[in-house]
Short mmCIF file of C-alpha atoms in Angstrom, two decimals:
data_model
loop_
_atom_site.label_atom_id
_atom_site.label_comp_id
_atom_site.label_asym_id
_atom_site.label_seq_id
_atom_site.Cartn_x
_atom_site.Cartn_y
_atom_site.Cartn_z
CA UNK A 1081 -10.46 11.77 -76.51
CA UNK A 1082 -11.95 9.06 -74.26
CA UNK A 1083 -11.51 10.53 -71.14
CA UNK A 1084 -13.06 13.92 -72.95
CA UNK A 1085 -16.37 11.46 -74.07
CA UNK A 1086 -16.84 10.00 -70.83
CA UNK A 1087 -16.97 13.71 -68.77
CA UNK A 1088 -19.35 14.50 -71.46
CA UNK A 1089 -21.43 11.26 -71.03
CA UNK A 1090 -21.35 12.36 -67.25
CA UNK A 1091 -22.53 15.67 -67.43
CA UNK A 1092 -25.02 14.84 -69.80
CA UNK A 1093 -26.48 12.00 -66.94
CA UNK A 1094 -27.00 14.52 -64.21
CA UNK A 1095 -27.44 18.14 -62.82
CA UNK A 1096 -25.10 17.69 -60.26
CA UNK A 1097 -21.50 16.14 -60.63
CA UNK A 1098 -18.74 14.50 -59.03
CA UNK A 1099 -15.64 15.85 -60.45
CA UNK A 1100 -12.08 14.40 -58.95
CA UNK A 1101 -9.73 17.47 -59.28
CA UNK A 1102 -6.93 17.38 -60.71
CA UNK A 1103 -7.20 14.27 -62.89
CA UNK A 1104 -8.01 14.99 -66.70
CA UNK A 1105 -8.88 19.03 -65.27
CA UNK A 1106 -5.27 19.26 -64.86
CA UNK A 1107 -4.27 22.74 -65.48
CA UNK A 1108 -0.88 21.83 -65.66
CA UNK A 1109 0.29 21.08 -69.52
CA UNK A 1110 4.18 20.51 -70.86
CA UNK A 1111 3.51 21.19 -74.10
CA UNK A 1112 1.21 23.65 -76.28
CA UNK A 1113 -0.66 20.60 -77.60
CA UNK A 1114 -1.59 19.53 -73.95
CA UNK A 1115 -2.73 22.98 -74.06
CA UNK A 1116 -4.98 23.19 -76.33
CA UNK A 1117 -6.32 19.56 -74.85
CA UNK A 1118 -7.01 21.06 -71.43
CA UNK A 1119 -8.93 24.22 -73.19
CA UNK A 1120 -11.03 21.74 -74.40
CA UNK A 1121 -11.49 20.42 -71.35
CA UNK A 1122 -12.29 24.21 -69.76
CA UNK A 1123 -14.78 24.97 -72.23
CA UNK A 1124 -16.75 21.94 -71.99
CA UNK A 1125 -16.83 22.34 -68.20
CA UNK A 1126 -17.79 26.27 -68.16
CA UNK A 1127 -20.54 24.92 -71.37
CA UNK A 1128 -22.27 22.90 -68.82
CA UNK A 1129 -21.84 25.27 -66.18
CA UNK A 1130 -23.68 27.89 -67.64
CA UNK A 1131 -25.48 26.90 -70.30
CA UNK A 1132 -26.91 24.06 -68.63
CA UNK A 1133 -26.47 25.22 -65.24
CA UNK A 1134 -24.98 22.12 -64.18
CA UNK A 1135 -23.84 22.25 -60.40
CA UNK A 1136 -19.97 20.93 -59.95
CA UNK A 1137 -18.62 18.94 -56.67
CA UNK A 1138 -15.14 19.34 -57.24
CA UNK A 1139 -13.14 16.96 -54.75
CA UNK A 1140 -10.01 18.44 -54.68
CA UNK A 1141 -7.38 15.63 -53.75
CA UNK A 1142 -4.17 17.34 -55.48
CA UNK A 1143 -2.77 21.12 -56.26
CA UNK A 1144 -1.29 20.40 -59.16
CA UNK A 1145 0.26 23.86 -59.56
CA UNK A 1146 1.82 24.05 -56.13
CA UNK A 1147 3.00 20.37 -56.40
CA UNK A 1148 4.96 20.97 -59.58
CA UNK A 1149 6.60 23.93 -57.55
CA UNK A 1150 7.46 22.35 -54.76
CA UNK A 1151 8.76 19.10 -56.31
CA UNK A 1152 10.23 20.97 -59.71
CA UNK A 1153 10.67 24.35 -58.96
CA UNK A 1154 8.86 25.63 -62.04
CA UNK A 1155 5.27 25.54 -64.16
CA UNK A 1156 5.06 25.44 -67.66
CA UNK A 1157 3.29 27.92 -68.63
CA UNK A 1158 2.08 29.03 -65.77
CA UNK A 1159 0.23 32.22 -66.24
CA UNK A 1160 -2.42 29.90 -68.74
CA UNK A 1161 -2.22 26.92 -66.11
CA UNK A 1162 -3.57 29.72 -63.05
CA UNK A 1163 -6.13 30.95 -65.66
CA UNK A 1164 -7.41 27.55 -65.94
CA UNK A 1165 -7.56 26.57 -62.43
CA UNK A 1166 -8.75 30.24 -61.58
CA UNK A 1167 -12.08 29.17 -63.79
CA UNK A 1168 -12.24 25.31 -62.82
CA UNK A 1169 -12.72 26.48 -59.42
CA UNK A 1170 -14.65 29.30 -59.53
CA UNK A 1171 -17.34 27.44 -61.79
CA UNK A 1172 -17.44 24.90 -58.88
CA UNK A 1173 -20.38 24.84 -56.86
CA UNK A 1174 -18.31 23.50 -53.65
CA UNK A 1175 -15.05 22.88 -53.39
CA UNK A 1176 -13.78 19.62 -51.24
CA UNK A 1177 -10.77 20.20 -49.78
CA UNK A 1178 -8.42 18.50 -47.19
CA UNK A 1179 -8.19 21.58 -44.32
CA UNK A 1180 -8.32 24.87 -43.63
CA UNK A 1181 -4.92 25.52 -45.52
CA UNK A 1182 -6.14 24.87 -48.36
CA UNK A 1183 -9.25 27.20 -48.12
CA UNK A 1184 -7.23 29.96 -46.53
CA UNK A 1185 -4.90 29.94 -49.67
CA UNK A 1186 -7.26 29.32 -52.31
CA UNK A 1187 -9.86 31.63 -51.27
CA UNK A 1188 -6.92 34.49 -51.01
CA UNK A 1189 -4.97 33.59 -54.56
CA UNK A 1190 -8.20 33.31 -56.51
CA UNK A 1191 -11.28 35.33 -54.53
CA UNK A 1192 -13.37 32.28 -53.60
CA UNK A 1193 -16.48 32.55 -50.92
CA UNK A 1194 -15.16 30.52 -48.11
CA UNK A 1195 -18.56 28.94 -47.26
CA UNK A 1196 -18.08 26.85 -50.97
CA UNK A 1197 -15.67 24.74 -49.12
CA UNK A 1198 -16.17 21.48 -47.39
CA UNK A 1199 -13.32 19.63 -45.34
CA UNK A 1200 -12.64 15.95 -46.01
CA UNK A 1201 -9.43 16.14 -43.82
CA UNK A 1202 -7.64 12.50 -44.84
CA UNK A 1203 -7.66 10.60 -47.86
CA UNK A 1204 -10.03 7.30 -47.74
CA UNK A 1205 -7.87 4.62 -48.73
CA UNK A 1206 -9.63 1.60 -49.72
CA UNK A 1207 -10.75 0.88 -53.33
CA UNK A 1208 -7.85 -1.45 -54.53
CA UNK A 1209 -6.30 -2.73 -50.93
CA UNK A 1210 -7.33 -5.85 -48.39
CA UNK A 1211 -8.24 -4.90 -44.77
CA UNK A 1212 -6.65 -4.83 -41.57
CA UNK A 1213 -3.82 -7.24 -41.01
CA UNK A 1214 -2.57 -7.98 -37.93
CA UNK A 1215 0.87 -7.17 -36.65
CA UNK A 1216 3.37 -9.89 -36.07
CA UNK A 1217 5.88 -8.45 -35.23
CA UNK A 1218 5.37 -8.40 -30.92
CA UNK A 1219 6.24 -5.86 -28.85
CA UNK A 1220 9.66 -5.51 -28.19
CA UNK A 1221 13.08 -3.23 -27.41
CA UNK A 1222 13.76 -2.66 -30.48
CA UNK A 1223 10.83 -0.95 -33.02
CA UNK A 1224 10.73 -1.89 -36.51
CA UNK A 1225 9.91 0.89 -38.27
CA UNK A 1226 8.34 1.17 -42.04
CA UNK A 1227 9.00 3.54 -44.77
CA UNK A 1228 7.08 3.67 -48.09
CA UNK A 1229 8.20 6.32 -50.36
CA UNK A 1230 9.09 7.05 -54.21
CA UNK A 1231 13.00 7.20 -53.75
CA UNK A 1232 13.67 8.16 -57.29
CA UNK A 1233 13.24 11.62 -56.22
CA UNK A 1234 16.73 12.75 -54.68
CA UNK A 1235 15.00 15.43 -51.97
CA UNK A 1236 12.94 12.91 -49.99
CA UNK A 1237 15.97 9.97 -50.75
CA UNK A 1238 18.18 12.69 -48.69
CA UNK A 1239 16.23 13.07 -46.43
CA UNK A 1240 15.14 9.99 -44.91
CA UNK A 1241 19.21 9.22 -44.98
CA UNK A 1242 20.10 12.14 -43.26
CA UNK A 1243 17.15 11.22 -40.65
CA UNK A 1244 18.67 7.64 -40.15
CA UNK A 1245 21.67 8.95 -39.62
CA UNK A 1246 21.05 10.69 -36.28
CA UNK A 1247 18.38 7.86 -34.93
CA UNK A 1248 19.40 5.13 -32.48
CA UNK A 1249 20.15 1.90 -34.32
CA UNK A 1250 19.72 -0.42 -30.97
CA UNK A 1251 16.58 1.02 -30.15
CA UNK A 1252 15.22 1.47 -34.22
CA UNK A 1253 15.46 -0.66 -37.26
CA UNK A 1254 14.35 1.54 -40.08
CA UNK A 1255 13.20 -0.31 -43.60
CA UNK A 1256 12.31 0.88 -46.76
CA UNK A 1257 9.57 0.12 -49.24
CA UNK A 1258 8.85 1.77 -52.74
CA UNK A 1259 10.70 2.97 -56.20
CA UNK A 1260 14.55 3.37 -56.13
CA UNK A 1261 14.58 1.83 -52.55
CA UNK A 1262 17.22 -0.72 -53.13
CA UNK A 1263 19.52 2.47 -53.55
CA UNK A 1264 19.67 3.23 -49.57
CA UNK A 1265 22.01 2.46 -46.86
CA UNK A 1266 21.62 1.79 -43.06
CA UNK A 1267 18.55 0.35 -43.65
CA UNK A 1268 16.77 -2.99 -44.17
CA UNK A 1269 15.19 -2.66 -48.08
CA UNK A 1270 12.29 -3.78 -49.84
CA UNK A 1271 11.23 -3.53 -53.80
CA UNK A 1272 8.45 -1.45 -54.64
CA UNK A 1273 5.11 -3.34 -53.40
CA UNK A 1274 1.94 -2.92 -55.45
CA UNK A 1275 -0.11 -1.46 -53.32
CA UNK A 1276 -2.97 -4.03 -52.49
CA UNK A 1277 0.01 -5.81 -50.76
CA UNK A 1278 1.56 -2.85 -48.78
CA UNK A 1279 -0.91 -4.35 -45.54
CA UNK A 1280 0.93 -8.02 -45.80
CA UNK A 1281 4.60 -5.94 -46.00
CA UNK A 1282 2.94 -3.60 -42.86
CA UNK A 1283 2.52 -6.36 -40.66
CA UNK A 1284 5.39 -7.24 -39.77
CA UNK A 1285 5.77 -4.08 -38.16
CA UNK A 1286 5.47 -1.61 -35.44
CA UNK A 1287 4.99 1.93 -36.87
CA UNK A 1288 4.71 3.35 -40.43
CA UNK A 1289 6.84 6.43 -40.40
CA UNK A 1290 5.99 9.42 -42.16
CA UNK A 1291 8.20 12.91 -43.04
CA UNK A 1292 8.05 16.19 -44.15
CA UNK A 1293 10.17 16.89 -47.29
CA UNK A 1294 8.33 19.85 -48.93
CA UNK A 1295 5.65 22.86 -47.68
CA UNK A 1296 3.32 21.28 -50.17
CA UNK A 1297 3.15 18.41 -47.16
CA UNK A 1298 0.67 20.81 -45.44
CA UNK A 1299 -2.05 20.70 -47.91
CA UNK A 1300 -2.70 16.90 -47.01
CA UNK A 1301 -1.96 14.18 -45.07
CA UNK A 1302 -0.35 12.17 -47.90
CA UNK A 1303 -1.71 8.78 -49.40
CA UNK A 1304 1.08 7.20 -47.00
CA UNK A 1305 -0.24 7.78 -43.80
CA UNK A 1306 -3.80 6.71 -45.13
CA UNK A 1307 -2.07 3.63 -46.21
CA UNK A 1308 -0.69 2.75 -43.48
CA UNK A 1309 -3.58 3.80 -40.74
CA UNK A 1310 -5.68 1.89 -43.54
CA UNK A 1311 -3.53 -1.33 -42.66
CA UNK A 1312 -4.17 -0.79 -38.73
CA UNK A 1313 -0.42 0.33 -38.02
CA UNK A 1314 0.63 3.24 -35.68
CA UNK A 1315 2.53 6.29 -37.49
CA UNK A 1316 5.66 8.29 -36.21
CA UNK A 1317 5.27 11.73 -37.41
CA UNK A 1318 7.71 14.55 -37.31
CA UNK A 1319 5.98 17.81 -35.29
CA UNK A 1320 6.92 19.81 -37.89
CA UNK A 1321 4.27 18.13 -40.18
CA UNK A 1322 1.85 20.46 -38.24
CA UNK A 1323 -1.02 19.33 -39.67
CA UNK A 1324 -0.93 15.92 -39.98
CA UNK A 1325 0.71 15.78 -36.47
CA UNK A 1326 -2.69 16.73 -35.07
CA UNK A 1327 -4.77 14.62 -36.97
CA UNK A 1328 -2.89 11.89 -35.33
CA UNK A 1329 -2.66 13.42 -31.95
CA UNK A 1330 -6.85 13.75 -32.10
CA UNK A 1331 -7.33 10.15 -33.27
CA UNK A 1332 -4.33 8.77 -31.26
CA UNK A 1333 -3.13 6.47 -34.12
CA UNK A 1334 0.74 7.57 -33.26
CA UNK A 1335 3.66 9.16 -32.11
CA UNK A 1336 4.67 12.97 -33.12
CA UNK A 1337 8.54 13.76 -32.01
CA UNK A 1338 10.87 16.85 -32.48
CA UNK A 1339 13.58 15.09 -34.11
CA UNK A 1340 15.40 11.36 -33.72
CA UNK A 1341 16.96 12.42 -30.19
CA UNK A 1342 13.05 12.93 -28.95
CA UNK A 1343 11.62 10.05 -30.40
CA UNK A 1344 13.97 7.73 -29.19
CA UNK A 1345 13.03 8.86 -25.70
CA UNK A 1346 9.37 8.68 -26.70
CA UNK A 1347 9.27 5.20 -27.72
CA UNK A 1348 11.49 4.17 -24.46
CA UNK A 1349 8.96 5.60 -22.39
CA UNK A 1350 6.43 3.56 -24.77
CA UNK A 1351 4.82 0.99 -22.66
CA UNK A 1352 3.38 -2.37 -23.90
CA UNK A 1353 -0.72 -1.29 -23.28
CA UNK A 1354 -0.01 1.98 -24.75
CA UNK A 1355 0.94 0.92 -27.70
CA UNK A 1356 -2.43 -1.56 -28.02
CA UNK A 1357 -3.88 1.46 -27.47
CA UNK A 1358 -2.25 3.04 -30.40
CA UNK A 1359 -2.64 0.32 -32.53
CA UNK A 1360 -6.60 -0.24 -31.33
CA UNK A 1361 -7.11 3.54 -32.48
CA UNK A 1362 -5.27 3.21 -35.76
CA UNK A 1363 -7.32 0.24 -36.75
CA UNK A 1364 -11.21 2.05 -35.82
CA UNK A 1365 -9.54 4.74 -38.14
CA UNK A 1366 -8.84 2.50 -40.63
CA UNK A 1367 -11.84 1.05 -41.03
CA UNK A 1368 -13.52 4.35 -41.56
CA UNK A 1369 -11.15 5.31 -44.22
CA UNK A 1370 -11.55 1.77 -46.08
CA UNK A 1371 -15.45 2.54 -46.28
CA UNK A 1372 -15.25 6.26 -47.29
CA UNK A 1373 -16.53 7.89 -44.32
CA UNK A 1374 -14.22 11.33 -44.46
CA UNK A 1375 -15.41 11.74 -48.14
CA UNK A 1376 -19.00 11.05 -47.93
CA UNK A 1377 -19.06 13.09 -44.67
CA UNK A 1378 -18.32 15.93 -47.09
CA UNK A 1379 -20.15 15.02 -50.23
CA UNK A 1380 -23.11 15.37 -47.73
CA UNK A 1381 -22.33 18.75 -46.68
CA UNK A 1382 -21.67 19.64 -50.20
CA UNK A 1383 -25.12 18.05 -51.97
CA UNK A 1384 -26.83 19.85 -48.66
CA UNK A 1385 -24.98 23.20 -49.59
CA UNK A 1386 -25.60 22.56 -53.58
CA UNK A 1387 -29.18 22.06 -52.54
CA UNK A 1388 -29.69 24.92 -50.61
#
């Protein structure tokens, strides 16, 4: 009930508030007591919202529904997790969002106004980790290449091996970073890292690679890439990742390549001042994401809009 006291506490403070969606709004519940906790939750929010016409910035990092689908295959209770979502949003006075995905599918599934929405594109990545680090690891003929994942789940454990598999070992040494990593063959492993000392792990290499595994990966950019930008190293991304692949192609921070056949010929072709270059862009990006400037770019819009 703590979490419960301290929205209230917040609400009570100001007209217009900050929400982080999904966190303790979670529609999501396992069990019909979690159920009855989130209703709570709903009709303190739509109290506020109407009764003391309190204006609600909802920055929407997470779709909890669509990531239990895509990782699980199923909702519990479902219907009553949609019905609480349906209001959470609608109550909203804007909705932050990561891209035009996102607004396009929201606006259809649950009839929102399109003009509520505000685009914060990337996660900012900086509350809990150091700054830039420098790369040691010099430029070579052979690219060390990064991996930081949760390998406990048996999709994306699949299919970084089956990626390895078909990439050049002379020309790429793949390693692995994160839960369940120690698991893995043809690779150099780490342990899992706590996260404030992912940049020391990053710098001892040349790209931080990043991969598809679900159609949930187009909502976002995932807390990876913003962790490794964040740490001033390039990314590899697969083209297929069509979002995120342009996000990197406008901020040149990295590589995006068809498959392992492709990107072997890409980083060949790599030459020595192009990959300063790279690594030049990826750490001016970083520094805007370790001060917040994608989020408060849209909190602006959204106290403007709120305002108006």
């Amino acid at each position: 009930m703590r979490g419960l006291r301290s929205f209230v506490e917040a609400l009570l403070r100001g007209r217009v508030v900050v929400v982080l969606y999904p966190g303790f709004l979670s529609p999501v519940a396992s069990s019909f007591l979690e159920l009855l906790y989130k209703l709570l939750y709903l009709f303190v929010y739509l109290f506020f919202a109407v009764m003391f016409r309190r204006r609600f910035v909802l920055y929407v990092y997470d779709l909890p529904i669509e990531q239990n689908l895509a990782v699980w295959g199923r909702v519990p209770h479902v219907g009553l997790s949609r019905f609480f979502e349906r209001l959470f949003l609608r109550f909203a006075s804007v909705l932050l969002v990561f891209n035009w995905v996102n607004v396009v599918y929201l606006s259809k599934i649950y009839g929102l106004d399109q003009r509520k929405f505000s685009l914060f594109e990337v996660l900012d990545y900086g509350a809990d980790i150091s700054g830039e680090v420098r790369i040691g690891s010099g430029f070579g003929r052979r690219f060390y290449v990064i991996y930081a994942a949760n390998f406990i789940n048996p999709v994306v454990r699949s299919l970084f091996s089956e990626f390895v598999k078909s990439c050049r070992a002379d020309l790429v040494k793949f390693f692995v970073v994160g839960r369940g990593a120690e698991s893995l063959g043809g690779c150099g492993r780490l342990p899992e890292v706590d996260s404030a000392f992912l940049p020391v792990v990053y710098r001892y290499f040349h790209f931080g690679l990043v991969l598809k595994w679900t159609w949930y990966n187009e909502f976002g950019t995932t807390s990876k890439f913003a962790s490794y930008v964040h740490a001033g190293l390039p990314v590899l991304v697969p083209e297929e990742f069509r979002y995120l692949c342009s996000f990197v192609k406008r901020f040149g921070v990295g590589l995006c390549f068809k498959d392992c056949i492709d990107l072997a010929e890409r980083l060949r072709d790599l030459r020595p001042e192009e990959y300063e270059r790279l690594r030049r862009n990826a750490a001016r990006l970083g520094f805007l994401l370790r001060r917040g400037y994608f989020f408060k770019r849209a909190l602006f819009y959204a106290l403007g809009y709120v305002k108006g």
